[in-house]
């Protein structure tokens, strides 16, 4: 193949070039590129024999393991799109997703059988892959043994780069999940950029920490495969135990780690990082939410030989800006920038009317380029809202994706992230950035994590409430926190209540679940 | 109450939050999503309060926290050597 235009092409190239090199590892077991390519073709041929056609959707529903890689590449090789289902999501949400994008087959394992039975009763699933058939299940099941009896030759399917490759479901603002559709092109545009930017090679061992339904995982699998590196999947249980996670990075000789900041902060605090031999680690990449500067500074001091990079981008655009973290000053906890736009990506900052702002002014970031999604599954209305059509070069119109994020370009050319457009709330007539409130809370030395959220008041406006987690062993009163804020925020932006708690509700991807905090507070006020 | 029963009851009542009706001593607590990372912190705090034993960070690892039986085995050993 002279050039690459499909996401799964890289594993077949490597099956020729470096057949015995490990492509993926999980709990000391591995599949070489040749083994992965063969197994993927067998799955693809099986799927085609069961009637799966180009463009169909196939679900993946299990804790990650070696078969996760076979599933991803087998589904793509069959010309279908993979839809990762969060193994810990409520059944109703999973059933919604399965019905929404009409999944007929899911790849799963025995661990999930209890949940599967319930899902089958609520969906039109037609088959299970990866489990033995039993009389308890009303749909046909196919074991891996059966699948591996299929031919390992590449199926004859003509695809183009605009074909659908995967759909990632995220929470919509109304609570109904929406499916973000990515094509081979949009996935590849990001993965190829990442391989160049982080100089990924077959020497690399790349962690896979993120669940498959979280877009960070596309780096772990696709950039790794293009670079000929090894993707090392962390077992689910380890992700909850910082000491096990840190030891795992050492034992697996990880060279590139990629996760949300939360996982890194946990390891920093309870993972005993200084005692580990992490000399092989060359990059730590993080994305998903801002990394509080004081923790990042400590992490960078703990691992001084590692380079750090902040990747930014909503799932709809993969990654669109990046910032290689420069040494952090001691005397400022100013949030780090999200950096500059990636190569082959175009940025535009507009005001509320959609007019481009002058350089250095605050506005919403719009993104154009190969990494942008195809749209939301079966929601042309949402797709239309997310896309902004704009005349280009006076002769044609093209699409930008509206990130909904407020940014500001600084004199050095880096973007500063100022929060969600919709995290800007009005309280008693004043406009307040909730992210700014959080940043000020975090600037207090005893505060470890902070979340600010609006709570409706009886007068139809909003009050601001906040919850904080203190650094272990520290204590401070609500009054003292308010005193700290009063010098830093206008009085209307100071939370009316600050709850000091031991923990926060979190989303399945480890982010603070502000919506749940807000719901709790609203319930408390209404009761 | 035995260590195992105490741990099992706490996880079922406080951490599993209705997601599970019963928990077997060998159930994969983390892999099955019965406990998340916050649950681990709550569990460690509970052990400290109930057994007056602080689990060092270095011991909060998969080998000791993978199941009720692993955790009670670990605790029984530590509590015995504490005397």
Short mmCIF file of C-alpha atoms in Angstrom, two decimals, chain A residues 63 88 111-112 236-244 247 262 266 269-272 275-276 469 472 502-506, chain B residues 17 19 28-42 45 56-66:
data_model
loop_
_atom_site.label_atom_id
_atom_site.label_comp_id
_atom_site.label_asym_id
_atom_site.label_seq_id
_atom_site.Cartn_x
_atom_site.Cartn_y
_atom_site.Cartn_z
CA UNK A 63 -13.59 -4.97 30.57
CA UNK A 88 -20.14 0.02 34.10
CA UNK A 111 -18.36 -11.68 33.25
CA UNK A 112 -21.11 -9.62 31.67
CA UNK A 236 -9.44 -2.42 35.13
CA UNK A 237 -8.76 -3.03 38.83
CA UNK A 238 -5.34 -1.36 38.71
CA UNK A 239 -6.85 1.96 37.58
CA UNK A 240 -8.47 2.32 41.00
CA UNK A 241 -5.31 1.67 42.99
CA UNK A 242 -2.59 4.29 42.57
CA UNK A 243 0.15 2.11 44.06
CA UNK A 244 -0.66 -0.77 41.72
CA UNK A 247 4.10 -0.24 39.88
CA UNK A 262 -6.98 12.58 37.96
CA UNK A 266 -3.75 9.89 42.48
CA UNK A 269 -0.30 11.26 46.17
CA UNK A 270 -0.58 7.58 46.91
CA UNK A 271 1.44 5.78 44.26
CA UNK A 272 4.85 6.22 45.84
CA UNK A 275 10.42 4.82 44.73
CA UNK A 276 9.68 3.39 41.27
CA UNK A 469 -11.63 18.26 48.88
CA UNK A 472 -4.76 15.02 53.24
CA UNK A 502 -14.05 13.66 51.42
CA UNK A 503 -14.95 12.75 47.89
CA UNK A 504 -16.77 13.83 44.74
CA UNK A 505 -19.05 11.88 42.49
CA UNK A 506 -17.15 11.17 39.27
CA UNK B 17 -25.16 1.23 46.55
CA UNK B 19 -25.80 -2.18 42.21
CA UNK B 28 -13.76 -9.16 41.67
CA UNK B 29 -14.55 -5.92 43.53
CA UNK B 30 -12.73 -3.58 41.16
CA UNK B 31 -13.09 -5.38 37.85
CA UNK B 32 -16.83 -5.70 38.27
CA UNK B 33 -17.15 -2.05 39.22
CA UNK B 34 -18.50 -2.81 42.71
CA UNK B 35 -15.98 -0.31 44.11
CA UNK B 36 -14.50 2.68 42.31
CA UNK B 37 -11.48 4.75 43.28
CA UNK B 38 -13.49 6.78 45.79
CA UNK B 39 -14.87 3.57 47.22
CA UNK B 40 -11.29 2.47 47.92
CA UNK B 41 -10.68 5.63 49.94
CA UNK B 42 -13.90 5.10 51.89
CA UNK B 45 -11.06 5.08 56.08
CA UNK B 56 -0.17 2.13 54.38
CA UNK B 57 -0.48 3.45 50.80
CA UNK B 58 1.97 0.79 49.68
CA UNK B 59 -0.47 -1.91 50.79
CA UNK B 60 -3.49 -0.44 48.97
CA UNK B 61 -2.76 -2.67 45.99
CA UNK B 62 -4.62 -5.11 43.80
CA UNK B 63 -3.33 -8.17 45.68
CA UNK B 64 -4.97 -6.98 48.91
CA UNK B 65 -8.08 -5.27 47.55
CA UNK B 66 -9.21 -7.50 44.72
#
